[in-house]
Structure formats: structure tokens, C-alpha cells
PDB file of C-alpha atoms and ligand atoms in Angstrom:
ATOM      1  CA  UNK S 909       0.000   0.000   0.000  1.00  0.00           C
ATOM      2  CA  UNK S 910       2.807   2.340   0.980  1.00  0.00           C
ATOM      3  CA  UNK S 911       4.584   2.589  -2.336  1.00  0.00           C
ATOM      4  CA  UNK S 912       1.658   3.570  -4.621  1.00  0.00           C
ATOM      5  CA  UNK S 913       0.696   6.401  -2.261  1.00  0.00           C
ATOM      6  CA  UNK S 914       4.225   7.761  -2.229  1.00  0.00           C
ATOM      7  CA  UNK S 915       4.372   7.480  -6.000  1.00  0.00           C
ATOM      8  CA  UNK S 916       1.070   9.216  -6.406  1.00  0.00           C
ATOM      9  CA  UNK S 917       2.239  12.039  -4.135  1.00  0.00           C
ATOM     10  CA  UNK S 918       5.522  12.376  -5.954  1.00  0.00           C
ATOM     11  CA  UNK S 919       3.626  12.688  -9.199  1.00  0.00           C
ATOM     12  CA  UNK S 920       1.334  15.295  -7.703  1.00  0.00           C
ATOM     13  CA  UNK S 921       3.952  17.717  -6.344  1.00  0.00           C
ATOM     14  CA  UNK S 922       5.285  19.043  -9.647  1.00  0.00           C
ATOM     15  CA  UNK S 923       1.748  19.220 -10.969  1.00  0.00           C
ATOM     16  CA  UNK S 924       0.786  21.440  -8.020  1.00  0.00           C
ATOM     17  CA  UNK S 925       3.833  23.643  -8.480  1.00  0.00           C
ATOM     18  CA  UNK S 926       2.933  24.146 -12.141  1.00  0.00           C
ATOM     19  CA  UNK S 927      -0.646  24.912 -11.372  1.00  0.00           C
ATOM     20  CA  UNK S 928       0.305  27.941  -9.297  1.00  0.00           C
ATOM     21  CA  UNK S 929      -0.820  30.927 -11.306  1.00  0.00           C
ATOM     22  CA  UNK S 930       0.095  34.259  -9.729  1.00  0.00           C
ATOM     23  CA  UNK S 931      -2.304  37.176  -9.977  1.00  0.00           C
ATOM     24  CA  UNK S 932      -0.997  40.710  -9.462  1.00  0.00           C
ATOM     25  CA  UNK S 933      -3.045  43.861  -8.947  1.00  0.00           C
ATOM     26  CA  UNK S 934      -2.121  46.983 -10.908  1.00  0.00           C
ATOM     27  CA  UNK S 935      -3.309  50.581 -10.502  1.00  0.00           C
ATOM     28  CA  UNK S 936      -2.668  53.655 -12.633  1.00  0.00           C
ATOM     29  CA  UNK S 937      -1.699  57.012 -11.154  1.00  0.00           C
ATOM     30  CA  UNK S 938      -2.924  58.595 -14.406  1.00  0.00           C
ATOM     31  CA  UNK S 939      -6.631  58.994 -15.190  1.00  0.00           C
ATOM     32  CA  UNK S 940      -8.238  55.985 -16.847  1.00  0.00           C
ATOM     33  CA  UNK S 941      -9.083  57.842 -20.041  1.00  0.00           C
ATOM     34  CA  UNK S 942      -5.438  58.725 -20.617  1.00  0.00           C
ATOM     35  CA  UNK S 943      -3.669  57.066 -23.543  1.00  0.00           C
ATOM     36  CA  UNK S 944      -0.996  55.636 -21.205  1.00  0.00           C
ATOM     37  CA  UNK S 945      -3.644  53.543 -19.521  1.00  0.00           C
ATOM     38  CA  UNK S 946      -5.037  52.212 -22.793  1.00  0.00           C
ATOM     39  CA  UNK S 947      -1.540  51.148 -23.859  1.00  0.00           C
ATOM     40  CA  UNK S 948      -1.034  49.498 -20.494  1.00  0.00           C
ATOM     41  CA  UNK S 949      -4.330  47.632 -20.501  1.00  0.00           C
ATOM     42  CA  UNK S 950      -3.510  46.424 -24.041  1.00  0.00           C
ATOM     43  CA  UNK S 951      -0.182  45.178 -22.692  1.00  0.00           C
ATOM     44  CA  UNK S 952      -1.956  43.463 -19.811  1.00  0.00           C
ATOM     45  CA  UNK S 953      -4.404  41.777 -22.157  1.00  0.00           C
ATOM     46  CA  UNK S 954      -1.571  40.395 -24.264  1.00  0.00           C
ATOM     47  CA  UNK S 955       0.385  39.284 -21.191  1.00  0.00           C
ATOM     48  CA  UNK S 956      -2.650  37.571 -19.722  1.00  0.00           C
ATOM     49  CA  UNK S 957      -3.030  35.566 -22.916  1.00  0.00           C
ATOM     50  CA  UNK S 958       0.641  34.684 -23.262  1.00  0.00           C
ATOM     51  CA  UNK S 959       1.264  33.913 -19.595  1.00  0.00           C
ATOM     52  CA  UNK S 960      -1.964  32.058 -18.887  1.00  0.00           C
ATOM     53  CA  UNK S 961      -1.342  29.500 -16.152  1.00  0.00           C
ATOM     54  CA  UNK S 962       1.729  31.420 -14.928  1.00  0.00           C
ATOM     55  CA  UNK S 963       0.883  35.072 -14.432  1.00  0.00           C
ATOM     56  CA  UNK S 964      -2.219  37.243 -14.632  1.00  0.00           C
ATOM     57  CA  UNK S 965      -2.432  40.989 -14.070  1.00  0.00           C
ATOM     58  CA  UNK S 966      -5.629  42.464 -12.809  1.00  0.00           C
ATOM     59  CA  UNK S 967      -6.154  46.155 -13.646  1.00  0.00           C
ATOM     60  CA  UNK S 968      -7.847  47.739 -10.637  1.00  0.00           C
ATOM     61  CA  UNK S 969      -8.303  51.282 -11.953  1.00  0.00           C
ATOM     62  CA  UNK S 970      -6.990  54.826 -11.943  1.00  0.00           C
ATOM     63  CA  UNK S 971      -6.977  57.612  -9.335  1.00  0.00           C
ATOM     64  CA  UNK S 972     -10.508  56.768  -8.251  1.00  0.00           C
ATOM     65  CA  UNK S 973      -9.093  53.522  -6.834  1.00  0.00           C
ATOM     66  CA  UNK S 974      -5.979  55.151  -5.362  1.00  0.00           C
ATOM     67  CA  UNK S 975      -5.382  58.912  -5.589  1.00  0.00           C
ATOM     68  CA  UNK S 976      -2.496  59.924  -7.868  1.00  0.00           C
ATOM     69  CA  UNK S 977      -0.127  61.116  -5.153  1.00  0.00           C
ATOM     70  CA  UNK S 978      -0.789  58.086  -2.925  1.00  0.00           C
ATOM     71  CA  UNK S 979       0.068  55.442  -5.503  1.00  0.00           C
ATOM     72  CA  UNK S 980       3.763  55.352  -4.572  1.00  0.00           C
ATOM     73  CA  UNK S 981       3.035  54.610  -0.931  1.00  0.00           C
ATOM     74  CA  UNK S 982       0.464  52.006  -1.940  1.00  0.00           C
ATOM     75  CA  UNK S 983       3.178  50.178  -3.899  1.00  0.00           C
ATOM     76  CA  UNK S 984       5.760  50.643  -1.145  1.00  0.00           C
ATOM     77  CA  UNK S 985       3.507  49.150   1.513  1.00  0.00           C
ATOM     78  CA  UNK S 986       2.030  46.457  -0.729  1.00  0.00           C
ATOM     79  CA  UNK S 987      -1.556  47.752  -0.754  1.00  0.00           C
ATOM     80  CA  UNK S 988      -1.212  47.133  -4.496  1.00  0.00           C
ATOM     81  CA  UNK S 989       1.380  45.031  -6.301  1.00  0.00           C
ATOM     82  CA  UNK S 990       2.030  47.095  -9.402  1.00  0.00           C
ATOM     83  CA  UNK S 991       1.514  50.636 -10.607  1.00  0.00           C
ATOM     84  CA  UNK S 992       1.798  52.744 -13.708  1.00  0.00           C
ATOM     85  CA  UNK S 993       3.151  56.075 -12.506  1.00  0.00           C
ATOM     86  CA  UNK S 994       5.704  58.799 -12.994  1.00  0.00           C
ATOM     87  CA  UNK S 995       8.297  59.571 -10.347  1.00  0.00           C
ATOM     88  CA  UNK S 996       6.901  63.067  -9.760  1.00  0.00           C
ATOM     89  CA  UNK S 997       3.818  61.480  -8.207  1.00  0.00           C
ATOM     90  CA  UNK S 998       5.765  59.714  -5.466  1.00  0.00           C
ATOM     91  CA  UNK S 999       8.413  62.146  -4.221  1.00  0.00           C
ATOM     92  CA  UNK S1000       6.628  61.627  -0.884  1.00  0.00           C
ATOM     93  CA  UNK S1001       8.258  58.177  -0.905  1.00  0.00           C
ATOM     94  CA  UNK S1002      11.709  59.353  -2.017  1.00  0.00           C
ATOM     95  CA  UNK S1003      12.987  62.558  -3.635  1.00  0.00           C
ATOM     96  CA  UNK S1004      15.011  60.524  -6.154  1.00  0.00           C
ATOM     97  CA  UNK S1005      11.757  59.522  -7.887  1.00  0.00           C
ATOM     98  CA  UNK S1006      11.575  62.851  -9.721  1.00  0.00           C
ATOM     99  CA  UNK S1007      15.196  62.824 -10.923  1.00  0.00           C
ATOM    100  CA  UNK S1008      14.530  60.483 -13.871  1.00  0.00           C
ATOM    101  CA  UNK S1009      12.923  63.394 -15.779  1.00  0.00           C
ATOM    102  CA  UNK S1010      16.514  64.585 -16.280  1.00  0.00           C
ATOM    103  CA  UNK S1011      17.352  61.521 -18.398  1.00  0.00           C
ATOM    104  CA  UNK S1012      19.189  62.305 -21.598  1.00  0.00           C
ATOM    105  CA  UNK S1013      20.206  58.676 -22.061  1.00  0.00           C
ATOM    106  CA  UNK S1014      17.440  56.290 -23.111  1.00  0.00           C
ATOM    107  CA  UNK S1015      16.023  53.449 -21.043  1.00  0.00           C
ATOM    108  CA  UNK S1016      17.931  51.038 -23.306  1.00  0.00           C
ATOM    109  CA  UNK S1017      21.169  52.936 -22.688  1.00  0.00           C
ATOM    110  CA  UNK S1018      20.495  52.955 -18.964  1.00  0.00           C
ATOM    111  CA  UNK S1019      20.113  49.187 -18.986  1.00  0.00           C
ATOM    112  CA  UNK S1020      23.572  49.014 -20.557  1.00  0.00           C
ATOM    113  CA  UNK S1021      25.418  51.728 -18.581  1.00  0.00           C
ATOM    114  CA  UNK S1022      24.471  50.630 -15.072  1.00  0.00           C
ATOM    115  CA  UNK S1023      21.661  53.169 -14.748  1.00  0.00           C
ATOM    116  CA  UNK S1024      18.912  50.584 -14.527  1.00  0.00           C
ATOM    117  CA  UNK S1025      20.767  48.750 -11.758  1.00  0.00           C
ATOM    118  CA  UNK S1026      21.421  51.981  -9.870  1.00  0.00           C
ATOM    119  CA  UNK S1027      17.756  52.983 -10.175  1.00  0.00           C
ATOM    120  CA  UNK S1028      16.766  49.578  -8.840  1.00  0.00           C
ATOM    121  CA  UNK S1029      19.218  49.838  -5.939  1.00  0.00           C
ATOM    122  CA  UNK S1030      17.731  53.197  -4.940  1.00  0.00           C
ATOM    123  CA  UNK S1031      14.111  52.180  -5.553  1.00  0.00           C
ATOM    124  CA  UNK S1032      14.633  49.040  -3.446  1.00  0.00           C
ATOM    125  CA  UNK S1033      16.399  50.781  -0.595  1.00  0.00           C
ATOM    126  CA  UNK S1034      14.232  53.871  -0.351  1.00  0.00           C
ATOM    127  CA  UNK S1035      10.914  52.815  -1.830  1.00  0.00           C
ATOM    128  CA  UNK S1036      10.725  49.072  -1.279  1.00  0.00           C
ATOM    129  CA  UNK S1037      10.073  48.957  -5.018  1.00  0.00           C
ATOM    130  CA  UNK S1038      11.230  47.206  -8.124  1.00  0.00           C
ATOM    131  CA  UNK S1039      11.481  49.490 -11.176  1.00  0.00           C
ATOM    132  CA  UNK S1040      10.333  47.085 -13.891  1.00  0.00           C
ATOM    133  CA  UNK S1041      10.364  49.165 -17.045  1.00  0.00           C
ATOM    134  CA  UNK S1042      10.100  52.666 -18.434  1.00  0.00           C
ATOM    135  CA  UNK S1043       7.166  52.837 -20.819  1.00  0.00           C
ATOM    136  CA  UNK S1044       7.145  56.531 -21.794  1.00  0.00           C
ATOM    137  CA  UNK S1045      10.254  58.426 -22.904  1.00  0.00           C
ATOM    138  CA  UNK S1046      11.478  60.593 -25.817  1.00  0.00           C
ATOM    139  CA  UNK S1047       8.821  63.062 -24.697  1.00  0.00           C
ATOM    140  CA  UNK S1048       9.576  66.649 -23.669  1.00  0.00           C
ATOM    141  CA  UNK S1049       7.515  68.658 -21.204  1.00  0.00           C
ATOM    142  CA  UNK S1050       6.168  72.061 -22.137  1.00  0.00           C
ATOM    143  CA  UNK S1051       4.669  75.070 -20.487  1.00  0.00           C
ATOM    144  CA  UNK S1052       1.090  75.703 -21.667  1.00  0.00           C
ATOM    145  CA  UNK S1053      -0.455  79.134 -21.108  1.00  0.00           C
ATOM    146  CA  UNK S1054      -3.638  81.087 -21.469  1.00  0.00           C
ATOM    147  CA  UNK S1055      -1.842  84.430 -21.262  1.00  0.00           C
ATOM    148  CA  UNK S1056       0.709  85.519 -23.804  1.00  0.00           C
ATOM    149  CA  UNK S1057       4.308  86.112 -22.796  1.00  0.00           C
ATOM    150  CA  UNK S1058       7.120  87.522 -24.942  1.00  0.00           C
ATOM    151  CA  UNK S1059      10.003  86.386 -22.768  1.00  0.00           C
ATOM    152  CA  UNK S1060      10.482  83.540 -20.259  1.00  0.00           C
ATOM    153  CA  UNK S1061       9.146  85.527 -17.359  1.00  0.00           C
ATOM    154  CA  UNK S1062       6.199  84.076 -15.455  1.00  0.00           C
ATOM    155  CA  UNK S1063       5.901  86.821 -12.876  1.00  0.00           C
ATOM    156  CA  UNK S1064       2.282  87.254 -11.853  1.00  0.00           C
ATOM    157  CA  UNK S1065       1.163  83.955 -13.399  1.00  0.00           C
ATOM    158  CA  UNK S1066      -0.279  81.040 -11.482  1.00  0.00           C
ATOM    159  CA  UNK S1067       0.870  77.749 -12.975  1.00  0.00           C
ATOM    160  CA  UNK S1068      -0.284  74.213 -12.252  1.00  0.00           C
ATOM    161  CA  UNK S1069       2.661  71.963 -11.503  1.00  0.00           C
ATOM    162  CA  UNK S1070       3.857  68.646 -10.206  1.00  0.00           C
ATOM    163  CA  UNK S1071       7.361  68.324  -8.708  1.00  0.00           C
ATOM    164  CA  UNK S1072       8.642  67.993 -12.308  1.00  0.00           C
ATOM    165  CA  UNK S1073       8.295  71.707 -12.980  1.00  0.00           C
ATOM    166  CA  UNK S1074       8.347  73.311  -9.514  1.00  0.00           C
ATOM    167  CA  UNK S1075      11.824  74.801  -9.228  1.00  0.00           C
ATOM    168  CA  UNK S1076      12.103  75.710 -12.897  1.00  0.00           C
ATOM    169  CA  UNK S1077       8.801  77.614 -13.059  1.00  0.00           C
ATOM    170  CA  UNK S1078       9.488  79.265  -9.709  1.00  0.00           C
ATOM    171  CA  UNK S1079      12.867  80.407 -11.007  1.00  0.00           C
ATOM    172  CA  UNK S1080      10.978  82.036 -13.896  1.00  0.00           C
ATOM    173  CA  UNK S1081       8.859  83.917 -11.355  1.00  0.00           C
ATOM    174  CA  UNK S1082       5.646  81.865 -11.390  1.00  0.00           C
ATOM    175  CA  UNK S1083       3.486  81.173  -8.411  1.00  0.00           C
ATOM    176  CA  UNK S1084       2.669  77.501  -8.478  1.00  0.00           C
ATOM    177  CA  UNK S1085      -0.049  75.084  -7.482  1.00  0.00           C
ATOM    178  CA  UNK S1086       0.366  71.299  -7.399  1.00  0.00           C
ATOM    179  CA  UNK S1087      -2.486  69.187  -8.733  1.00  0.00           C
ATOM    180  CA  UNK S1088      -3.013  65.704 -10.082  1.00  0.00           C
ATOM    181  CA  UNK S1089      -3.792  65.567 -13.826  1.00  0.00           C
ATOM    182  CA  UNK S1090      -7.438  64.814 -13.025  1.00  0.00           C
ATOM    183  CA  UNK S1091      -7.915  68.291 -11.531  1.00  0.00           C
ATOM    184  CA  UNK S1092      -6.386  70.419 -14.281  1.00  0.00           C
ATOM    185  CA  UNK S1093      -9.470  70.766 -16.497  1.00  0.00           C
ATOM    186  CA  UNK S1094     -11.578  72.230 -13.715  1.00  0.00           C
ATOM    187  CA  UNK S1095      -8.766  74.552 -12.636  1.00  0.00           C
ATOM    188  CA  UNK S1096      -8.517  75.854 -16.220  1.00  0.00           C
ATOM    189  CA  UNK S1097     -12.273  76.173 -16.553  1.00  0.00           C
ATOM    190  CA  UNK S1098     -12.527  78.187 -13.365  1.00  0.00           C
ATOM    191  CA  UNK S1099      -9.561  80.368 -14.264  1.00  0.00           C
ATOM    192  CA  UNK S1100      -7.762  79.312 -11.083  1.00  0.00           C
ATOM    193  CA  UNK S1101      -4.580  78.824 -13.126  1.00  0.00           C
ATOM    194  CA  UNK S1102      -3.045  80.695 -16.057  1.00  0.00           C
ATOM    195  CA  UNK S1103      -1.254  77.653 -17.377  1.00  0.00           C
ATOM    196  CA  UNK S1104       0.282  74.313 -16.611  1.00  0.00           C
ATOM    197  CA  UNK S1105       3.240  72.041 -17.177  1.00  0.00           C
ATOM    198  CA  UNK S1106       2.553  68.901 -19.232  1.00  0.00           C
ATOM    199  CA  UNK S1107       4.207  66.689 -21.882  1.00  0.00           C
ATOM    200  CA  UNK S1108       3.912  67.435 -25.596  1.00  0.00           C
ATOM    201  CA  UNK S1109       1.284  64.680 -25.808  1.00  0.00           C
ATOM    202  CA  UNK S1110      -1.864  63.429 -24.105  1.00  0.00           C
ATOM    203  CA  UNK S1111      -3.502  66.816 -23.772  1.00  0.00           C
ATOM    204  CA  UNK S1112      -6.450  65.646 -25.854  1.00  0.00           C
ATOM    205  CA  UNK S1113      -7.030  62.613 -23.645  1.00  0.00           C
ATOM    206  CA  UNK S1114      -8.217  64.993 -20.954  1.00  0.00           C
ATOM    207  CA  UNK S1115      -9.768  67.630 -23.256  1.00  0.00           C
ATOM    208  CA  UNK S1116      -7.430  70.370 -22.138  1.00  0.00           C
ATOM    209  CA  UNK S1117      -7.190  71.688 -25.723  1.00  0.00           C
ATOM    210  CA  UNK S1118     -10.614  73.211 -25.069  1.00  0.00           C
ATOM    211  CA  UNK S1119      -9.112  75.446 -22.398  1.00  0.00           C
ATOM    212  CA  UNK S1120      -5.582  76.030 -23.724  1.00  0.00           C
ATOM    213  CA  UNK S1121      -4.422  78.965 -25.887  1.00  0.00           C
ATOM    214  CA  UNK S1122      -0.624  78.696 -26.062  1.00  0.00           C
ATOM    215  CA  UNK S1123       2.214  76.210 -25.878  1.00  0.00           C
ATOM    216  CA  UNK S1124       5.647  77.590 -25.090  1.00  0.00           C
ATOM    217  CA  UNK S1125       8.482  76.095 -27.164  1.00  0.00           C
ATOM    218  CA  UNK S1126      10.979  74.580 -26.784  1.00  0.00           C
ATOM    219  CA  UNK S1127      10.205  71.703 -24.467  1.00  0.00           C
ATOM    220  CA  UNK S1128      12.492  70.595 -21.674  1.00  0.00           C
ATOM    221  CA  UNK S1129      13.325  67.408 -19.704  1.00  0.00           C
ATOM    222  CA  UNK S1130      12.091  63.964 -20.704  1.00  0.00           C
ATOM    223  CA  UNK S1131       8.828  62.534 -19.413  1.00  0.00           C
ATOM    224  CA  UNK S1132       9.257  59.267 -17.538  1.00  0.00           C
ATOM    225  CA  UNK S1133       6.374  56.893 -16.923  1.00  0.00           C
ATOM    226  CA  UNK S1134       7.058  53.429 -15.640  1.00  0.00           C
ATOM    227  CA  UNK S1135       5.830  50.193 -14.173  1.00  0.00           C
ATOM    228  CA  UNK S1136       6.821  49.844 -10.528  1.00  0.00           C
ATOM    229  CA  UNK S1137       6.226  46.928  -8.209  1.00  0.00           C
ATOM    230  CA  UNK S1138       6.238  46.189  -4.488  1.00  0.00           C
ATOM    231  CA  UNK S1139       9.676  44.700  -3.817  1.00  0.00           C
ATOM    232  CA  UNK S1140       8.583  42.007  -1.330  1.00  0.00           C
ATOM    233  CA  UNK S1141       6.015  40.787  -3.799  1.00  0.00           C
ATOM    234  CA  UNK S1142       8.581  40.822  -6.600  1.00  0.00           C
ATOM    235  CA  UNK S1143      11.107  38.847  -4.570  1.00  0.00           C
ATOM    236  CA  UNK S1144       8.490  36.308  -3.515  1.00  0.00           C
ATOM    237  CA  UNK S1145       7.500  35.473  -7.096  1.00  0.00           C
ATOM    238  CA  UNK S1146       8.439  31.976  -8.233  1.00  0.00           C
ATOM    239  CA  UNK S1147      11.499  32.370 -10.510  1.00  0.00           C
ATOM    240  CA  UNK S1148       9.544  31.374 -13.616  1.00  0.00           C
ATOM    241  CA  UNK S1149       6.879  33.994 -12.941  1.00  0.00           C
ATOM    242  CA  UNK S1150       9.478  36.673 -12.250  1.00  0.00           C
ATOM    243  CA  UNK S1151      11.166  35.811 -15.529  1.00  0.00           C
ATOM    244  CA  UNK S1152       7.906  36.174 -17.455  1.00  0.00           C
ATOM    245  CA  UNK S1153       7.138  39.493 -15.772  1.00  0.00           C
ATOM    246  CA  UNK S1154      10.629  40.850 -16.466  1.00  0.00           C
ATOM    247  CA  UNK S1155      10.436  39.749 -20.095  1.00  0.00           C
ATOM    248  CA  UNK S1156       6.992  41.183 -20.721  1.00  0.00           C
ATOM    249  CA  UNK S1157       7.955  44.467 -19.029  1.00  0.00           C
ATOM    250  CA  UNK S1158      11.103  44.737 -21.121  1.00  0.00           C
ATOM    251  CA  UNK S1159       9.081  44.043 -24.264  1.00  0.00           C
ATOM    252  CA  UNK S1160       6.791  46.956 -23.329  1.00  0.00           C
ATOM    253  CA  UNK S1161       9.797  49.238 -22.742  1.00  0.00           C
ATOM    254  CA  UNK S1162      11.234  48.285 -26.111  1.00  0.00           C
ATOM    255  CA  UNK S1163       8.216  49.836 -27.807  1.00  0.00           C
ATOM    256  CA  UNK S1164       9.220  53.335 -26.667  1.00  0.00           C
ATOM    257  CA  UNK S1165      10.165  54.506 -30.164  1.00  0.00           C
ATOM    258  CA  UNK S1166       6.397  54.657 -30.620  1.00  0.00           C
ATOM    259  CA  UNK S1167       6.431  57.990 -28.785  1.00  0.00           C
ATOM    260  CA  UNK S1168       8.666  59.710 -31.338  1.00  0.00           C
ATOM    261  CA  UNK S1169       6.108  59.694 -34.148  1.00  0.00           C
ATOM    262  CA  UNK S1170       3.189  59.932 -31.743  1.00  0.00           C
ATOM    263  CA  UNK S1171       4.611  63.188 -30.372  1.00  0.00           C
ATOM    264  CA  UNK S1172       5.072  64.725 -33.812  1.00  0.00           C
ATOM    265  CA  UNK S1173       1.455  63.986 -34.516  1.00  0.00           C
ATOM    266  CA  UNK S1174       0.321  65.417 -31.221  1.00  0.00           C
ATOM    267  CA  UNK S1175       2.096  68.716 -31.959  1.00  0.00           C
ATOM    268  CA  UNK S1176       0.211  68.876 -35.282  1.00  0.00           C
ATOM    269  CA  UNK S1177      -3.052  68.068 -33.587  1.00  0.00           C
ATOM    270  CA  UNK S1178      -2.474  70.898 -31.117  1.00  0.00           C
ATOM    271  CA  UNK S1179      -1.926  73.358 -33.983  1.00  0.00           C
ATOM    272  CA  UNK S1180      -5.110  72.102 -35.678  1.00  0.00           C
ATOM    273  CA  UNK S1181      -6.999  72.595 -32.434  1.00  0.00           C
ATOM    274  CA  UNK S1182      -5.919  76.246 -32.434  1.00  0.00           C
ATOM    275  CA  UNK S1183      -3.191  76.094 -29.825  1.00  0.00           C
ATOM    276  CA  UNK S1184      -0.636  78.729 -30.811  1.00  0.00           C
ATOM    277  CA  UNK S1185       3.049  78.342 -30.112  1.00  0.00           C
ATOM    278  CA  UNK S1186       5.075  80.944 -28.285  1.00  0.00           C
ATOM    279  CA  UNK S1187       8.766  80.787 -29.080  1.00  0.00           C
ATOM    280  CA  UNK S1188      11.774  82.936 -28.305  1.00  0.00           C
ATOM    281  CA  UNK S1189      14.907  83.805 -30.253  1.00  0.00           C
ATOM    282  CA  UNK S1190      17.602  81.144 -30.452  1.00  0.00           C
ATOM    283  CA  UNK S1191      19.731  82.476 -27.604  1.00  0.00           C
ATOM    284  CA  UNK S1192      16.746  82.841 -25.264  1.00  0.00           C
ATOM    285  CA  UNK S1193      15.495  79.353 -26.140  1.00  0.00           C
ATOM    286  CA  UNK S1194      18.905  77.876 -25.435  1.00  0.00           C
ATOM    287  CA  UNK S1195      19.134  79.687 -22.117  1.00  0.00           C
ATOM    288  CA  UNK S1196      15.594  78.531 -21.216  1.00  0.00           C
ATOM    289  CA  UNK S1197      16.439  74.847 -21.732  1.00  0.00           C
ATOM    290  CA  UNK S1198      19.784  75.196 -19.977  1.00  0.00           C
ATOM    291  CA  UNK S1199      18.151  76.882 -17.027  1.00  0.00           C
ATOM    292  CA  UNK S1200      15.622  74.046 -16.743  1.00  0.00           C
ATOM    293  CA  UNK S1201      18.474  71.557 -16.691  1.00  0.00           C
ATOM    294  CA  UNK S1202      20.683  73.496 -14.270  1.00  0.00           C
ATOM    295  CA  UNK S1203      17.838  74.133 -11.862  1.00  0.00           C
ATOM    296  CA  UNK S1204      16.772  70.477 -12.180  1.00  0.00           C
ATOM    297  CA  UNK S1205      20.197  69.068 -11.331  1.00  0.00           C
ATOM    298  CA  UNK S1206      20.909  71.587  -8.581  1.00  0.00           C
ATOM    299  CA  UNK S1207      17.675  70.548  -6.958  1.00  0.00           C
ATOM    300  CA  UNK S1208      18.276  66.830  -7.555  1.00  0.00           C
ATOM    301  CA  UNK S1209      21.661  66.969  -5.841  1.00  0.00           C
ATOM    302  CA  UNK S1210      20.265  69.001  -2.971  1.00  0.00           C
ATOM    303  CA  UNK S1211      17.308  66.611  -2.567  1.00  0.00           C
ATOM    304  CA  UNK S1212      19.537  63.537  -2.743  1.00  0.00           C
ATOM    305  CA  UNK S1213      23.093  64.222  -1.598  1.00  0.00           C
ATOM    306  CA  UNK S1214      23.457  60.446  -1.476  1.00  0.00           C
ATOM    307  CA  UNK S1215      22.436  59.510  -5.037  1.00  0.00           C
ATOM    308  CA  UNK S1216      21.983  62.717  -7.067  1.00  0.00           C
ATOM    309  CA  UNK S1217      25.542  62.804  -8.417  1.00  0.00           C
ATOM    310  CA  UNK S1218      25.571  59.056  -9.141  1.00  0.00           C
ATOM    311  CA  UNK S1219      22.333  59.360 -11.078  1.00  0.00           C
ATOM    312  CA  UNK S1220      23.758  62.281 -13.039  1.00  0.00           C
ATOM    313  CA  UNK S1221      26.547  60.039 -14.346  1.00  0.00           C
ATOM    314  CA  UNK S1222      24.132  57.559 -15.924  1.00  0.00           C
ATOM    315  CA  UNK S1223      21.322  59.924 -16.944  1.00  0.00           C
ATOM    316  CA  UNK S1224      23.331  62.706 -18.527  1.00  0.00           C
ATOM    317  CA  UNK S1225      24.569  62.428 -22.088  1.00  0.00           C
ATOM    318  CA  UNK S1226      28.298  62.930 -22.323  1.00  0.00           C
ATOM    319  CA  UNK S1227      28.877  66.367 -23.885  1.00  0.00           C
TER     320      UNK S1227
HETATM  321  O1  173 X2182       2.405  67.020 -15.259  1.00  0.00           O
HETATM  322  C1  173 X2182       2.332  65.928 -14.727  1.00  0.00           C
HETATM  323  O2  173 X2182       1.291  65.502 -14.203  1.00  0.00           O
HETATM  324  C2  173 X2182       3.532  65.094 -14.700  1.00  0.00           C
HETATM  325  O3  173 X2182       4.367  65.269 -13.842  1.00  0.00           O
HETATM  326  C3  173 X2182       3.696  64.068 -15.754  1.00  0.00           C
HETATM  327  C4  173 X2182       4.855  63.267 -15.767  1.00  0.00           C
HETATM  328  C5  173 X2182       5.010  62.325 -16.761  1.00  0.00           C
HETATM  329  C6  173 X2182       4.056  62.163 -17.737  1.00  0.00           C
HETATM  330  C7  173 X2182       2.916  62.936 -17.720  1.00  0.00           C
HETATM  331  C8  173 X2182       2.731  63.892 -16.733  1.00  0.00           C
END
């Protein structure tokens, strides 16, 4: 009697191990109608098909599920497993989160030059997070305005910001107000703000073109949106599941060239929607972009004496 039972058990164990499908919960710090979320839910759908029996991702929702600026802490503490966010939304977890906007090297280059590993060391130590993949890049930020300016002077203007733009716009004389993307439309409608910082794209997702007169050129910095994960959860994944997640995340990151043509189109769409561009002479434009960068790095190094300079080495393009 003894042997058949043992044999049956031995046969059962690997079967049980294989049958373990892991389900992870993902939230978005961006509103659900934003293009980023559509791309991410498409990615999830594909992953759920390909990794059936191994890994499933369950999209919980956008800021209605977890408010934009609380998503980072939700990932850190494991309230959710995964999030789609930008670093600017979780500087309350660690100031380093907002430094990635200063990237001049691409995500692919950062995987090769030690940047990705450094980011993951910092994200693990300070945020209890795994930085899985960057899924938006090659995308400058711009200043959008409803009042005309003829030089980069924002004195007397109230501008909606996130940490991305704070020091730069303040240096230009603006008074600033932090809001999540979901609150910008109403602020514009009520005339509470004279403008806002935002990438070159995704303005239409939230209908801001209806309430926007000008875009200031050139753009500055490089928008970073990524998939982040609770580190304990990541470490506890069976190796096979972790491998699938890493692979699928990398595959998503590798699509980032998408944004180059998308952004050109978005600029055209803005012009068609009647958004006028404000630009300065060449010297002023150059000084504007340099100021953004200088102010950004000065603040990064002040905010993170520990890692600011190390990040600069891997994010900055060699001159
Ligand atoms: O303006 C913002 O809300 C912001 O910081 C951001 C960052 C990356 C992509 C889109 C918006």
C-alpha cells in the first residue's frame, strides 16, 4: 500500500507547483481615459493571454481607486502590487523619484550603462520597489499658457505643476499650485490657473485643448512613466513567474520609439486645435532649456546628496 501512495504524491507535487498561477493587482496614477492607460491595458491583455497558467495581471483602476499622489506609498507598503506612474507622483516616498525626468540617455542605454541597476538599488532601498520598465520616454515637457508672454518671465502667473516643474517655473517667477492631472481641467475652466506644465502629448485625452491657448516652445526634460512593483512581492514570485514578468515588461519598454512619431502627430493636432506656439529667439530658447536643466540638477543633488551625483553620471549624455 505504501509505495503507490508515495508514488502518487511524488507525481502530484510538480503538478501542483505548475498549477500555481500568480495574480498581481495593478493601478494607474494617471486617469483611466489617458492614452498611457489604454496602452497598459492592451499590454496586460496580451500578457494575460501569453502567460496564462503562470501570471495574470488584474487592472484595478486609476486615481478613483488610489489617488495619484498616494500610488507610490500604496506600492511601497504592498496595498497594491504594481503601478503605472511617474516619479513626480511619489516624491513623498523618495525625492530621487523625480530625478529620472533629467534623463538624456534612453532606457535602453540605462540598462547598458548601469543606470537601470542603480535605479533599482535606490528604488529598493528607499521605496521598497522594483522598477520594472520605463514605458514613456522621448517626450519633452512644455509650459502651456492662457496668457501671452514675450520672454520667459512668469511673474504674476499662477501655474499648475507637479514636482517635475516646480523649481524651474518658480525660477521664472511663477506662483505655483500642485495638482493631479485629473484636476487640471476644472482649474482651467474656473480660471484658477493661467497655465500648466505637461508633456507634448496626451492633452487631448483629458480635453485640455478646449481650455488652452498657447504652448511655449521649446520643451524641456524627458517625461518618464514606468511600471513599478512592491519589492517584497517581486522577490516572492516563483522564478519562472518573475522571468515572465521581467520579459513582458522589457518588451513593453522596447516599444518606446512609438512615442517619437506619436509626439510629432500630437504637436500637429495641437496646432489644428488652435493652440498657438510661443517661441523665443535662439539664444533665449537655449538659455531657457539650460536653465531648466541646471535648476533640475541643482535641486536633484540638494534633494539627494546620497544619489543625485551618481544618477547624473548615468542619466546625462556625455557632452
Ligand atoms: O504634469 C504631470 O502631471 C507630470 O508630472 C507628468 C509626468 C510624466 C508624464 C505625464 C505627466
